[in-house]
Amino acid sequence: MTDVRTAHTFELTEAELAAVRALMDDAFEGDFSDDDWDHTVCGVHAMVLDGDELIAHGSLVQRRMLHAGRALRTGYVEAVAVRADRRRQGHGSAVMAALEHVLRHGGYELGALGASDEAVPLYTGRGWQRWRGPSAVLAPTGIERTPDEDGCVFVMPVAGVRLDLDAEIACDWRPGDVW
């Protein structure tokens, strides 16, 4: 029997955090950096457990997105993964449902995420919208375009925020992958 648990990073034990990191390393086939890990923590984690075994995970961390002259309080989805032998069984959807619940009730104005090609059907099937406009980052030197991320950013308006999906959106700066 599987259960979905949500918890803030501070509520997780060292063993639970180690299990999350191991799942990320396996799911991303060694392409999950220490910066990626840093982006994963300090937010709310949604974990699908089968007994004591972690089989799926995602986290929601707070960020700021700049759009139409406004800094939007954004719940940013990170580190969504399902153990290889448990994929296509609804566990990714369970993780997203739990994170979307936090997103809708956690004081955010916007949900955002960067999607791999393989994950697009999951997100669009849940109502996430592809950002069609240019993407950028508010870097230490000012706003810089991130053209490699164009078409990979997805959003979910939460608090009645009006979005122009064809306009520019910029994320806050962080080490590693900014999106």
CSV table of N, CA and C in Angstrom, one decimal:
chain,number,residue,atom,x,y,z
A,1,MET,N,0.8,-1.2,0.0
A,1,MET,CA,0.0,0.0,0.0
A,1,MET,C,0.9,1.2,0.0
A,2,THR,N,0.6,2.2,-0.9
A,2,THR,CA,1.4,3.4,-0.9
A,2,THR,C,0.7,4.5,-0.2
A,3,ASP,N,1.5,5.4,0.4
A,3,ASP,CA,1.0,6.6,1.0
A,3,ASP,C,1.8,7.8,0.5
A,4,VAL,N,1.1,9.0,0.5
A,4,VAL,CA,1.8,10.2,0.1
A,4,VAL,C,1.9,11.0,1.4
A,5,ARG,N,3.2,11.4,1.6
A,5,ARG,CA,3.5,12.2,2.8
A,5,ARG,C,4.0,13.6,2.3
A,6,THR,N,3.6,14.7,2.9
A,6,THR,CA,4.2,16.0,2.7
A,6,THR,C,4.9,16.4,4.0
A,7,ALA,N,6.1,17.0,3.8
A,7,ALA,CA,6.8,17.5,5.0
A,7,ALA,C,7.8,18.5,4.5
A,8,HIS,N,8.1,19.5,5.4
A,8,HIS,CA,9.1,20.5,5.1
A,8,HIS,C,10.5,19.8,5.3
A,9,THR,N,11.5,20.3,4.7
A,9,THR,CA,12.8,19.7,4.8
A,9,THR,C,13.2,19.6,6.3
A,10,PHE,N,12.9,20.5,7.1
A,10,PHE,CA,13.3,20.4,8.5
A,10,PHE,C,12.7,19.3,9.3
A,11,GLU,N,11.6,18.7,8.7
A,11,GLU,CA,10.9,17.6,9.4
A,11,GLU,C,11.5,16.3,8.9
A,12,LEU,N,12.3,16.2,7.9
A,12,LEU,CA,12.9,15.0,7.4
A,12,LEU,C,14.1,14.6,8.2
A,13,THR,N,14.2,13.3,8.4
A,13,THR,CA,15.4,12.7,9.1
A,13,THR,C,16.6,12.7,8.1
A,14,GLU,N,17.8,12.5,8.6
A,14,GLU,CA,18.9,12.3,7.8
A,14,GLU,C,18.7,11.1,6.8
A,15,ALA,N,18.1,10.0,7.3
A,15,ALA,CA,17.9,8.8,6.5
A,15,ALA,C,16.9,9.1,5.4
A,16,GLU,N,15.9,9.9,5.7
A,16,GLU,CA,14.9,10.3,4.7
A,16,GLU,C,15.5,11.1,3.6
A,17,LEU,N,16.3,12.1,4.0
A,17,LEU,CA,17.0,13.0,3.0
A,17,LEU,C,18.0,12.2,2.2
A,18,ALA,N,18.7,11.2,2.8
A,18,ALA,CA,19.6,10.3,2.0
A,18,ALA,C,18.8,9.5,1.0
A,19,ALA,N,17.6,9.0,1.4
A,19,ALA,CA,16.8,8.3,0.4
A,19,ALA,C,16.3,9.1,-0.7
A,20,VAL,N,16.0,10.4,-0.4
A,20,VAL,CA,15.6,11.3,-1.5
A,20,VAL,C,16.8,11.5,-2.4
A,21,ARG,N,17.9,11.8,-1.9
A,21,ARG,CA,19.1,12.0,-2.7
A,21,ARG,C,19.4,10.8,-3.6
A,22,ALA,N,19.3,9.6,-3.0
A,22,ALA,CA,19.6,8.4,-3.7
A,22,ALA,C,18.6,8.2,-4.9
A,23,LEU,N,17.3,8.5,-4.6
A,23,LEU,CA,16.3,8.4,-5.7
A,23,LEU,C,16.7,9.4,-6.8
A,24,MET,N,17.1,10.6,-6.5
A,24,MET,CA,17.4,11.6,-7.5
A,24,MET,C,18.6,11.1,-8.3
A,25,ASP,N,19.6,10.6,-7.6
A,25,ASP,CA,20.8,10.2,-8.3
A,25,ASP,C,20.5,9.0,-9.3
A,26,ASP,N,19.7,8.1,-8.8
A,26,ASP,CA,19.2,7.0,-9.7
A,26,ASP,C,18.4,7.4,-10.8
A,27,ALA,N,17.4,8.2,-10.5
A,27,ALA,CA,16.4,8.7,-11.6
A,27,ALA,C,17.0,9.5,-12.6
A,28,PHE,N,18.0,10.4,-12.2
A,28,PHE,CA,18.6,11.2,-13.2
A,28,PHE,C,20.0,10.7,-13.7
A,29,GLU,N,20.2,9.4,-13.4
A,29,GLU,CA,21.3,8.6,-13.9
A,29,GLU,C,22.6,9.3,-13.7
A,30,GLY,N,22.8,9.8,-12.5
A,30,GLY,CA,24.1,10.5,-12.2
A,30,GLY,C,24.2,11.9,-12.6
A,31,ASP,N,23.2,12.5,-13.2
A,31,ASP,CA,23.2,13.8,-13.7
A,31,ASP,C,22.4,14.7,-12.7
A,32,PHE,N,22.5,14.5,-11.4
A,32,PHE,CA,21.9,15.3,-10.4
A,32,PHE,C,23.0,15.9,-9.5
A,33,SER,N,23.3,17.1,-9.7
A,33,SER,CA,24.5,17.8,-9.1
A,33,SER,C,24.2,18.2,-7.7
A,34,ASP,N,25.2,18.6,-7.0
A,34,ASP,CA,25.1,19.2,-5.7
A,34,ASP,C,24.2,20.5,-5.7
A,35,ASP,N,24.4,21.3,-6.8
A,35,ASP,CA,23.5,22.4,-7.0
A,35,ASP,C,22.0,22.0,-7.1
A,36,ASP,N,21.8,21.0,-7.9
A,36,ASP,CA,20.4,20.4,-8.0
A,36,ASP,C,19.9,20.0,-6.7
A,37,TRP,N,20.7,19.4,-5.9
A,37,TRP,CA,20.3,19.0,-4.5
A,37,TRP,C,20.0,20.2,-3.7
A,38,ASP,N,20.8,21.2,-3.8
A,38,ASP,CA,20.6,22.5,-3.0
A,38,ASP,C,19.2,23.1,-3.4
A,39,HIS,N,18.9,23.0,-4.7
A,39,HIS,CA,17.6,23.5,-5.1
A,39,HIS,C,16.4,22.7,-4.6
A,40,THR,N,16.6,21.5,-4.2
A,40,THR,CA,15.6,20.5,-3.8
A,40,THR,C,15.2,20.8,-2.4
A,41,VAL,N,16.1,21.2,-1.5
A,41,VAL,CA,15.8,21.3,-0.1
A,41,VAL,C,15.3,22.7,0.2
A,42,CYS,N,14.9,22.9,1.5
A,42,CYS,CA,14.3,24.1,2.0
A,42,CYS,C,13.0,24.4,1.4
A,43,GLY,N,12.2,23.4,1.3
A,43,GLY,CA,10.8,23.6,0.8
A,43,GLY,C,10.0,22.4,1.3
A,44,VAL,N,8.8,22.2,0.7
A,44,VAL,CA,7.9,21.2,1.1
A,44,VAL,C,8.2,20.0,0.1
A,45,HIS,N,8.3,18.8,0.7
A,45,HIS,CA,8.6,17.6,-0.1
A,45,HIS,C,7.3,16.8,-0.1
A,46,ALA,N,7.0,16.2,-1.3
A,46,ALA,CA,5.9,15.2,-1.4
A,46,ALA,C,6.6,13.9,-1.7
A,47,MET,N,6.3,12.9,-0.9
A,47,MET,CA,7.0,11.6,-1.1
A,47,MET,C,5.9,10.5,-1.1
A,48,VAL,N,6.1,9.7,-2.1
A,48,VAL,CA,5.2,8.5,-2.2
A,48,VAL,C,6.0,7.3,-1.6
A,49,LEU,N,5.4,6.7,-0.5
A,49,LEU,CA,6.1,5.6,0.2
A,49,LEU,C,5.3,4.3,0.0
A,50,ASP,N,6.0,3.3,-0.2
A,50,ASP,CA,5.5,1.9,-0.1
A,50,ASP,C,6.1,1.3,1.1
A,51,GLY,N,5.3,1.3,2.2
A,51,GLY,CA,5.9,0.9,3.5
A,51,GLY,C,6.9,2.0,3.9
A,52,ASP,N,8.2,1.5,4.0
A,52,ASP,CA,9.2,2.5,4.4
A,52,ASP,C,10.1,2.9,3.1
A,53,GLU,N,9.7,2.3,2.0
A,53,GLU,CA,10.5,2.6,0.7
A,53,GLU,C,10.0,3.8,0.0
A,54,LEU,N,10.9,4.7,-0.3
A,54,LEU,CA,10.6,5.9,-1.1
A,54,LEU,C,10.5,5.5,-2.6
A,55,ILE,N,9.4,5.7,-3.2
A,55,ILE,CA,9.3,5.4,-4.6
A,55,ILE,C,9.0,6.6,-5.5
A,56,ALA,N,8.7,7.7,-5.0
A,56,ALA,CA,8.5,8.9,-5.8
A,56,ALA,C,8.7,10.2,-4.9
A,57,HIS,N,9.1,11.3,-5.5
A,57,HIS,CA,9.4,12.5,-4.8
A,57,HIS,C,9.3,13.7,-5.7
A,58,GLY,N,8.9,14.8,-5.0
A,58,GLY,CA,9.0,16.1,-5.7
A,58,GLY,C,9.0,17.1,-4.5
A,59,SER,N,9.6,18.3,-4.8
A,59,SER,CA,9.6,19.4,-3.8
A,59,SER,C,9.1,20.7,-4.4
A,60,LEU,N,8.6,21.5,-3.5
A,60,LEU,CA,8.1,22.9,-3.9
A,60,LEU,C,8.9,23.9,-3.0
A,61,VAL,N,9.7,24.7,-3.7
A,61,VAL,CA,10.5,25.7,-3.0
A,61,VAL,C,10.0,27.1,-3.4
A,62,GLN,N,10.2,28.1,-2.6
A,62,GLN,CA,9.8,29.4,-2.9
A,62,GLN,C,10.9,30.1,-3.7
A,63,ARG,N,10.4,30.8,-4.8
A,63,ARG,CA,11.3,31.6,-5.6
A,63,ARG,C,10.5,32.8,-6.0
A,64,ARG,N,11.2,33.8,-6.7
A,64,ARG,CA,10.5,34.9,-7.3
A,64,ARG,C,10.7,34.9,-8.8
A,65,MET,N,9.6,35.2,-9.5
A,65,MET,CA,9.6,35.3,-10.9
A,65,MET,C,9.2,36.7,-11.2
A,66,LEU,N,9.9,37.3,-12.2
A,66,LEU,CA,9.6,38.7,-12.6
A,66,LEU,C,8.7,38.6,-13.9
A,67,HIS,N,7.6,39.3,-13.9
A,67,HIS,CA,6.7,39.2,-15.0
A,67,HIS,C,5.9,40.5,-15.0
A,68,ALA,N,5.9,41.2,-16.1
A,68,ALA,CA,5.1,42.4,-16.3
A,68,ALA,C,5.3,43.4,-15.2
A,69,GLY,N,6.6,43.6,-14.9
A,69,GLY,CA,7.0,44.6,-13.9
A,69,GLY,C,6.6,44.2,-12.4
A,70,ARG,N,6.4,42.9,-12.2
A,70,ARG,CA,6.0,42.5,-10.9
A,70,ARG,C,6.9,41.3,-10.4
A,71,ALA,N,7.2,41.2,-9.2
A,71,ALA,CA,7.9,40.1,-8.6
A,71,ALA,C,6.8,39.2,-8.0
A,72,LEU,N,6.7,38.0,-8.6
A,72,LEU,CA,5.6,37.1,-8.1
A,72,LEU,C,6.1,36.0,-7.2
A,73,ARG,N,5.5,35.8,-6.0
A,73,ARG,CA,5.8,34.8,-5.1
A,73,ARG,C,5.4,33.5,-5.7
A,74,THR,N,6.5,32.7,-6.0
A,74,THR,CA,6.3,31.5,-6.8
A,74,THR,C,6.7,30.2,-6.1
A,75,GLY,N,5.8,29.2,-6.2
A,75,GLY,CA,6.2,27.9,-5.7
A,75,GLY,C,6.8,27.2,-6.9
A,76,TYR,N,8.1,26.8,-6.8
A,76,TYR,CA,8.8,26.3,-7.9
A,76,TYR,C,9.0,24.8,-7.6
A,77,VAL,N,8.5,24.0,-8.6
A,77,VAL,CA,8.6,22.5,-8.4
A,77,VAL,C,10.0,22.0,-8.8
A,78,GLU,N,10.6,21.2,-8.0
A,78,GLU,CA,11.9,20.7,-8.2
A,78,GLU,C,11.9,19.2,-7.9
A,79,ALA,N,12.9,18.5,-8.5
A,79,ALA,CA,13.3,17.1,-8.1
A,79,ALA,C,12.1,16.2,-8.2
A,80,VAL,N,11.3,16.2,-9.3
A,80,VAL,CA,10.3,15.2,-9.4
A,80,VAL,C,10.9,14.0,-10.0
A,81,ALA,N,10.7,12.8,-9.4
A,81,ALA,CA,11.2,11.6,-9.9
A,81,ALA,C,10.4,10.4,-9.3
A,82,VAL,N,10.4,9.3,-10.1
A,82,VAL,CA,9.7,8.1,-9.7
A,82,VAL,C,10.7,7.0,-9.9
A,83,ARG,N,10.8,6.1,-8.9
A,83,ARG,CA,11.8,4.9,-9.1
A,83,ARG,C,11.4,4.2,-10.4
A,84,ALA,N,12.5,3.8,-11.1
A,84,ALA,CA,12.3,3.2,-12.4
A,84,ALA,C,11.3,2.1,-12.5
A,85,ASP,N,11.3,1.2,-11.5
A,85,ASP,CA,10.4,0.0,-11.5
A,85,ASP,C,9.0,0.3,-11.1
A,86,ARG,N,8.7,1.6,-10.8
A,86,ARG,CA,7.4,2.0,-10.3
A,86,ARG,C,6.8,3.1,-11.2
A,87,ARG,N,7.4,3.4,-12.3
A,87,ARG,CA,6.9,4.4,-13.2
A,87,ARG,C,5.6,4.0,-14.0
A,88,ARG,N,4.8,5.0,-14.4
A,88,ARG,CA,3.6,4.8,-15.2
A,88,ARG,C,2.5,4.1,-14.3
A,89,GLN,N,2.6,4.3,-13.0
A,89,GLN,CA,1.6,3.8,-12.1
A,89,GLN,C,0.8,4.9,-11.3
A,90,GLY,N,1.0,6.1,-11.7
A,90,GLY,CA,0.3,7.2,-11.1
A,90,GLY,C,1.0,7.9,-9.9
A,91,HIS,N,2.3,7.4,-9.6
A,91,HIS,CA,3.0,8.0,-8.5
A,91,HIS,C,3.5,9.4,-8.8
A,92,GLY,N,3.8,9.7,-10.0
A,92,GLY,CA,4.2,11.1,-10.4
A,92,GLY,C,3.0,12.0,-10.2
A,93,SER,N,1.8,11.6,-10.6
A,93,SER,CA,0.6,12.4,-10.5
A,93,SER,C,0.3,12.6,-9.0
A,94,ALA,N,0.5,11.6,-8.2
A,94,ALA,CA,0.3,11.7,-6.7
A,94,ALA,C,1.2,12.8,-6.1
A,95,VAL,N,2.4,12.8,-6.5
A,95,VAL,CA,3.4,13.8,-6.1
A,95,VAL,C,2.9,15.1,-6.5
A,96,MET,N,2.6,15.3,-7.7
A,96,MET,CA,2.1,16.6,-8.2
A,96,MET,C,0.9,17.1,-7.6
A,97,ALA,N,-0.1,16.2,-7.3
A,97,ALA,CA,-1.3,16.6,-6.6
A,97,ALA,C,-1.0,17.1,-5.2
A,98,ALA,N,-0.1,16.5,-4.5
A,98,ALA,CA,0.3,17.0,-3.2
A,98,ALA,C,0.9,18.3,-3.3
A,99,LEU,N,1.9,18.5,-4.2
A,99,LEU,CA,2.5,19.8,-4.4
A,99,LEU,C,1.6,20.9,-4.8
A,100,GLU,N,0.7,20.6,-5.7
A,100,GLU,CA,-0.3,21.5,-6.2
A,100,GLU,C,-1.2,22.0,-5.0
A,101,HIS,N,-1.6,21.1,-4.1
A,101,HIS,CA,-2.4,21.4,-3.0
A,101,HIS,C,-1.6,22.5,-2.1
A,102,VAL,N,-0.3,22.3,-1.9
A,102,VAL,CA,0.5,23.2,-1.1
A,102,VAL,C,0.5,24.5,-1.9
A,103,LEU,N,0.7,24.4,-3.2
A,103,LEU,CA,0.8,25.6,-4.1
A,103,LEU,C,-0.5,26.5,-4.0
A,104,ARG,N,-1.6,25.8,-4.0
A,104,ARG,CA,-2.9,26.6,-4.0
A,104,ARG,C,-3.2,27.1,-2.6
A,105,HIS,N,-2.7,26.5,-1.5
A,105,HIS,CA,-3.0,27.0,-0.2
A,105,HIS,C,-1.8,27.5,0.6
A,106,GLY,N,-0.7,27.7,-0.1
A,106,GLY,CA,0.5,28.2,0.6
A,106,GLY,C,0.8,29.6,0.5
A,107,GLY,N,0.0,30.4,-0.1
A,107,GLY,CA,0.2,31.9,-0.2
A,107,GLY,C,1.0,32.2,-1.5
A,108,TYR,N,1.1,31.3,-2.4
A,108,TYR,CA,1.8,31.6,-3.7
A,108,TYR,C,0.9,32.3,-4.7
A,109,GLU,N,1.5,33.0,-5.6
A,109,GLU,CA,0.8,33.7,-6.6
A,109,GLU,C,0.9,32.9,-7.9
A,110,LEU,N,1.9,32.1,-8.0
A,110,LEU,CA,2.2,31.4,-9.3
A,110,LEU,C,2.9,30.1,-8.9
A,111,GLY,N,2.7,29.1,-9.7
A,111,GLY,CA,3.5,27.8,-9.7
A,111,GLY,C,4.3,27.8,-11.0
A,112,ALA,N,5.5,27.3,-10.9
A,112,ALA,CA,6.4,27.2,-12.1
A,112,ALA,C,7.3,26.0,-12.0
A,113,LEU,N,7.8,25.6,-13.1
A,113,LEU,CA,8.7,24.5,-13.2
A,113,LEU,C,9.4,24.4,-14.5
A,114,GLY,N,10.5,23.8,-14.6
A,114,GLY,CA,11.2,23.5,-15.8
A,114,GLY,C,11.0,22.0,-16.1
A,115,ALA,N,10.5,21.8,-17.3
A,115,ALA,CA,10.1,20.4,-17.7
A,115,ALA,C,11.1,19.8,-18.7
A,116,SER,N,11.4,18.5,-18.5
A,116,SER,CA,12.0,17.7,-19.5
A,116,SER,C,11.0,17.3,-20.5
A,117,ASP,N,11.4,16.9,-21.7
A,117,ASP,CA,10.5,16.5,-22.7
A,117,ASP,C,9.6,15.3,-22.3
A,118,GLU,N,10.2,14.4,-21.5
A,118,GLU,CA,9.5,13.2,-21.1
A,118,GLU,C,8.4,13.6,-20.1
A,119,ALA,N,8.5,14.6,-19.4
A,119,ALA,CA,7.6,15.0,-18.3
A,119,ALA,C,6.4,15.9,-18.8
A,120,VAL,N,6.5,16.5,-20.0
A,120,VAL,CA,5.5,17.4,-20.5
A,120,VAL,C,4.1,16.8,-20.4
A,121,PRO,N,3.9,15.6,-20.8
A,121,PRO,CA,2.5,15.1,-20.8
A,121,PRO,C,1.9,15.1,-19.3
A,122,LEU,N,2.8,14.7,-18.3
A,122,LEU,CA,2.3,14.8,-17.0
A,122,LEU,C,1.9,16.2,-16.6
A,123,TYR,N,2.7,17.2,-16.9
A,123,TYR,CA,2.3,18.5,-16.4
A,123,TYR,C,1.2,19.1,-17.2
A,124,THR,N,1.2,19.0,-18.5
A,124,THR,CA,0.1,19.5,-19.3
A,124,THR,C,-1.3,18.8,-18.9
A,125,GLY,N,-1.2,17.5,-18.7
A,125,GLY,CA,-2.4,16.8,-18.3
A,125,GLY,C,-3.0,17.3,-16.9
A,126,ARG,N,-2.2,17.9,-16.2
A,126,ARG,CA,-2.6,18.5,-14.9
A,126,ARG,C,-3.0,19.9,-14.9
A,127,GLY,N,-2.9,20.5,-16.1
A,127,GLY,CA,-3.3,21.9,-16.3
A,127,GLY,C,-2.2,22.9,-16.3
A,128,TRP,N,-0.9,22.5,-16.2
A,128,TRP,CA,0.2,23.4,-16.3
A,128,TRP,C,0.3,23.9,-17.7
A,129,GLN,N,0.6,25.2,-17.9
A,129,GLN,CA,0.7,25.9,-19.2
A,129,GLN,C,2.1,26.2,-19.6
A,130,ARG,N,2.4,25.8,-20.8
A,130,ARG,CA,3.7,26.1,-21.4
A,130,ARG,C,3.9,27.7,-21.5
A,131,TRP,N,5.0,28.2,-21.0
A,131,TRP,CA,5.4,29.6,-21.2
A,131,TRP,C,5.9,29.7,-22.6
A,132,ARG,N,5.2,30.5,-23.4
A,132,ARG,CA,5.5,30.7,-24.9
A,132,ARG,C,6.5,31.8,-25.1
A,133,GLY,N,6.6,32.7,-24.2
A,133,GLY,CA,7.5,33.9,-24.3
A,133,GLY,C,8.9,33.6,-24.0
A,134,PRO,N,9.8,34.6,-24.1
A,134,PRO,CA,11.2,34.4,-23.7
A,134,PRO,C,11.4,34.2,-22.2
A,135,SER,N,12.4,33.4,-21.9
A,135,SER,CA,12.8,33.2,-20.5
A,135,SER,C,14.1,33.9,-20.2
A,136,ALA,N,14.2,34.3,-19.0
A,136,ALA,CA,15.4,35.0,-18.6
A,136,ALA,C,15.7,34.7,-17.1
A,137,VAL,N,16.8,35.3,-16.6
A,137,VAL,CA,17.2,35.2,-15.2
A,137,VAL,C,17.6,36.6,-14.8
A,138,LEU,N,17.3,36.9,-13.5
A,138,LEU,CA,17.8,38.2,-12.9
A,138,LEU,C,19.1,37.8,-12.3
A,139,ALA,N,20.2,38.0,-13.2
A,139,ALA,CA,21.6,37.6,-12.8
A,139,ALA,C,22.2,38.8,-12.0
A,140,PRO,N,23.3,38.5,-11.4
A,140,PRO,CA,24.0,39.6,-10.6
A,140,PRO,C,24.3,40.8,-11.5
A,141,THR,N,24.4,40.6,-12.8
A,141,THR,CA,24.7,41.8,-13.7
A,141,THR,C,23.4,42.3,-14.4
A,142,GLY,N,22.3,41.8,-14.0
A,142,GLY,CA,21.0,42.3,-14.6
A,142,GLY,C,20.3,41.2,-15.3
A,143,ILE,N,19.2,41.5,-16.0
A,143,ILE,CA,18.4,40.5,-16.6
A,143,ILE,C,19.2,39.9,-17.8
A,144,GLU,N,19.3,38.6,-17.9
A,144,GLU,CA,20.0,37.9,-19.0
A,144,GLU,C,19.0,36.9,-19.5
A,145,ARG,N,19.0,36.8,-20.9
A,145,ARG,CA,18.1,35.8,-21.5
A,145,ARG,C,18.7,34.4,-21.3
A,146,THR,N,17.7,33.5,-21.2
A,146,THR,CA,18.1,32.0,-21.1
A,146,THR,C,17.4,31.3,-22.2
A,147,PRO,N,17.9,31.5,-23.5
A,147,PRO,CA,17.2,31.0,-24.6
A,147,PRO,C,17.1,29.5,-24.7
A,148,ASP,N,18.0,28.8,-24.0
A,148,ASP,CA,18.0,27.3,-24.0
A,148,ASP,C,16.8,26.8,-23.2
A,149,GLU,N,16.2,27.6,-22.4
A,149,GLU,CA,15.1,27.2,-21.6
A,149,GLU,C,13.7,27.6,-22.2
A,150,ASP,N,13.8,28.4,-23.3
A,150,ASP,CA,12.5,28.8,-23.9
A,150,ASP,C,11.7,27.5,-24.3
A,151,GLY,N,10.5,27.5,-24.0
A,151,GLY,CA,9.6,26.3,-24.3
A,151,GLY,C,9.7,25.2,-23.2
A,152,CYS,N,10.6,25.3,-22.2
A,152,CYS,CA,10.7,24.3,-21.2
A,152,CYS,C,10.0,24.7,-19.9
A,153,VAL,N,9.7,26.0,-19.8
A,153,VAL,CA,9.1,26.5,-18.6
A,153,VAL,C,7.6,26.4,-18.6
A,154,PHE,N,7.0,25.9,-17.5
A,154,PHE,CA,5.5,25.7,-17.4
A,154,PHE,C,5.1,26.4,-16.1
A,155,VAL,N,3.9,27.0,-16.2
A,155,VAL,CA,3.3,27.8,-15.1
A,155,VAL,C,1.9,27.3,-14.8
A,156,MET,N,1.5,27.6,-13.5
A,156,MET,CA,0.2,27.4,-13.1
A,156,MET,C,-0.2,28.7,-12.3
A,157,PRO,N,-1.1,29.6,-12.8
A,157,PRO,CA,-1.5,30.7,-12.0
A,157,PRO,C,-2.3,30.2,-10.8
A,158,VAL,N,-2.1,30.9,-9.7
A,158,VAL,CA,-2.8,30.4,-8.5
A,158,VAL,C,-3.7,31.5,-7.9
A,159,ALA,N,-3.3,32.7,-7.8
A,159,ALA,CA,-4.1,33.7,-7.0
A,159,ALA,C,-4.7,34.7,-7.9
A,160,GLY,N,-5.3,34.3,-9.0
A,160,GLY,CA,-5.9,35.3,-9.9
A,160,GLY,C,-4.9,36.2,-10.6
A,161,VAL,N,-3.7,35.9,-10.6
A,161,VAL,CA,-2.7,36.7,-11.3
A,161,VAL,C,-2.9,36.5,-12.8
A,162,ARG,N,-2.9,37.7,-13.5
A,162,ARG,CA,-3.0,37.7,-14.9
A,162,ARG,C,-1.6,37.5,-15.5
A,163,LEU,N,-1.5,36.6,-16.4
A,163,LEU,CA,-0.2,36.3,-17.1
A,163,LEU,C,-0.4,36.5,-18.6
A,164,ASP,N,0.7,37.0,-19.2
A,164,ASP,CA,0.8,37.0,-20.6
A,164,ASP,C,1.8,36.0,-21.0
A,165,LEU,N,1.4,34.8,-21.4
A,165,LEU,CA,2.3,33.7,-21.7
A,165,LEU,C,3.2,33.9,-22.8
A,166,ASP,N,3.0,35.0,-23.6
A,166,ASP,CA,3.9,35.4,-24.7
A,166,ASP,C,5.0,36.4,-24.3
A,167,ALA,N,4.9,37.0,-23.1
A,167,ALA,CA,5.8,38.0,-22.6
A,167,ALA,C,7.0,37.3,-22.0
A,168,GLU,N,7.9,38.1,-21.6
A,168,GLU,CA,9.1,37.6,-20.9
A,168,GLU,C,8.8,37.2,-19.5
A,169,ILE,N,9.5,36.2,-19.0
A,169,ILE,CA,9.4,35.8,-17.6
A,169,ILE,C,10.9,35.6,-17.2
A,170,ALA,N,11.2,36.1,-16.0
A,170,ALA,CA,12.6,35.9,-15.5
A,170,ALA,C,12.5,35.3,-14.1
A,171,CYS,N,13.4,34.4,-13.8
A,171,CYS,CA,13.5,33.8,-12.5
A,171,CYS,C,14.6,34.5,-11.7
A,172,ASP,N,14.6,34.2,-10.4
A,172,ASP,CA,15.7,34.8,-9.6
A,172,ASP,C,17.0,33.9,-9.8
A,173,TRP,N,18.1,34.5,-9.4
A,173,TRP,CA,19.4,33.9,-9.6
A,173,TRP,C,19.7,32.9,-8.6
A,174,ARG,N,20.4,31.8,-9.0
A,174,ARG,CA,20.9,30.8,-8.1
A,174,ARG,C,22.0,30.1,-8.8
A,175,PRO,N,22.9,29.4,-8.0
A,175,PRO,CA,24.0,28.7,-8.6
A,175,PRO,C,23.4,27.5,-9.4
A,176,GLY,N,24.2,27.0,-10.4
A,176,GLY,CA,23.8,25.8,-11.1
A,176,GLY,C,22.7,26.2,-12.2
A,177,ASP,N,21.8,25.3,-12.5
A,177,ASP,CA,20.8,25.6,-13.4
A,177,ASP,C,19.8,26.6,-12.8
A,178,VAL,N,19.7,27.7,-13.5
A,178,VAL,CA,18.8,28.8,-12.9
A,178,VAL,C,17.3,28.4,-13.0
A,179,TRP,N,17.0,27.6,-14.1
A,179,TRP,CA,15.6,27.2,-14.2
A,179,TRP,C,15.5,25.8,-13.7
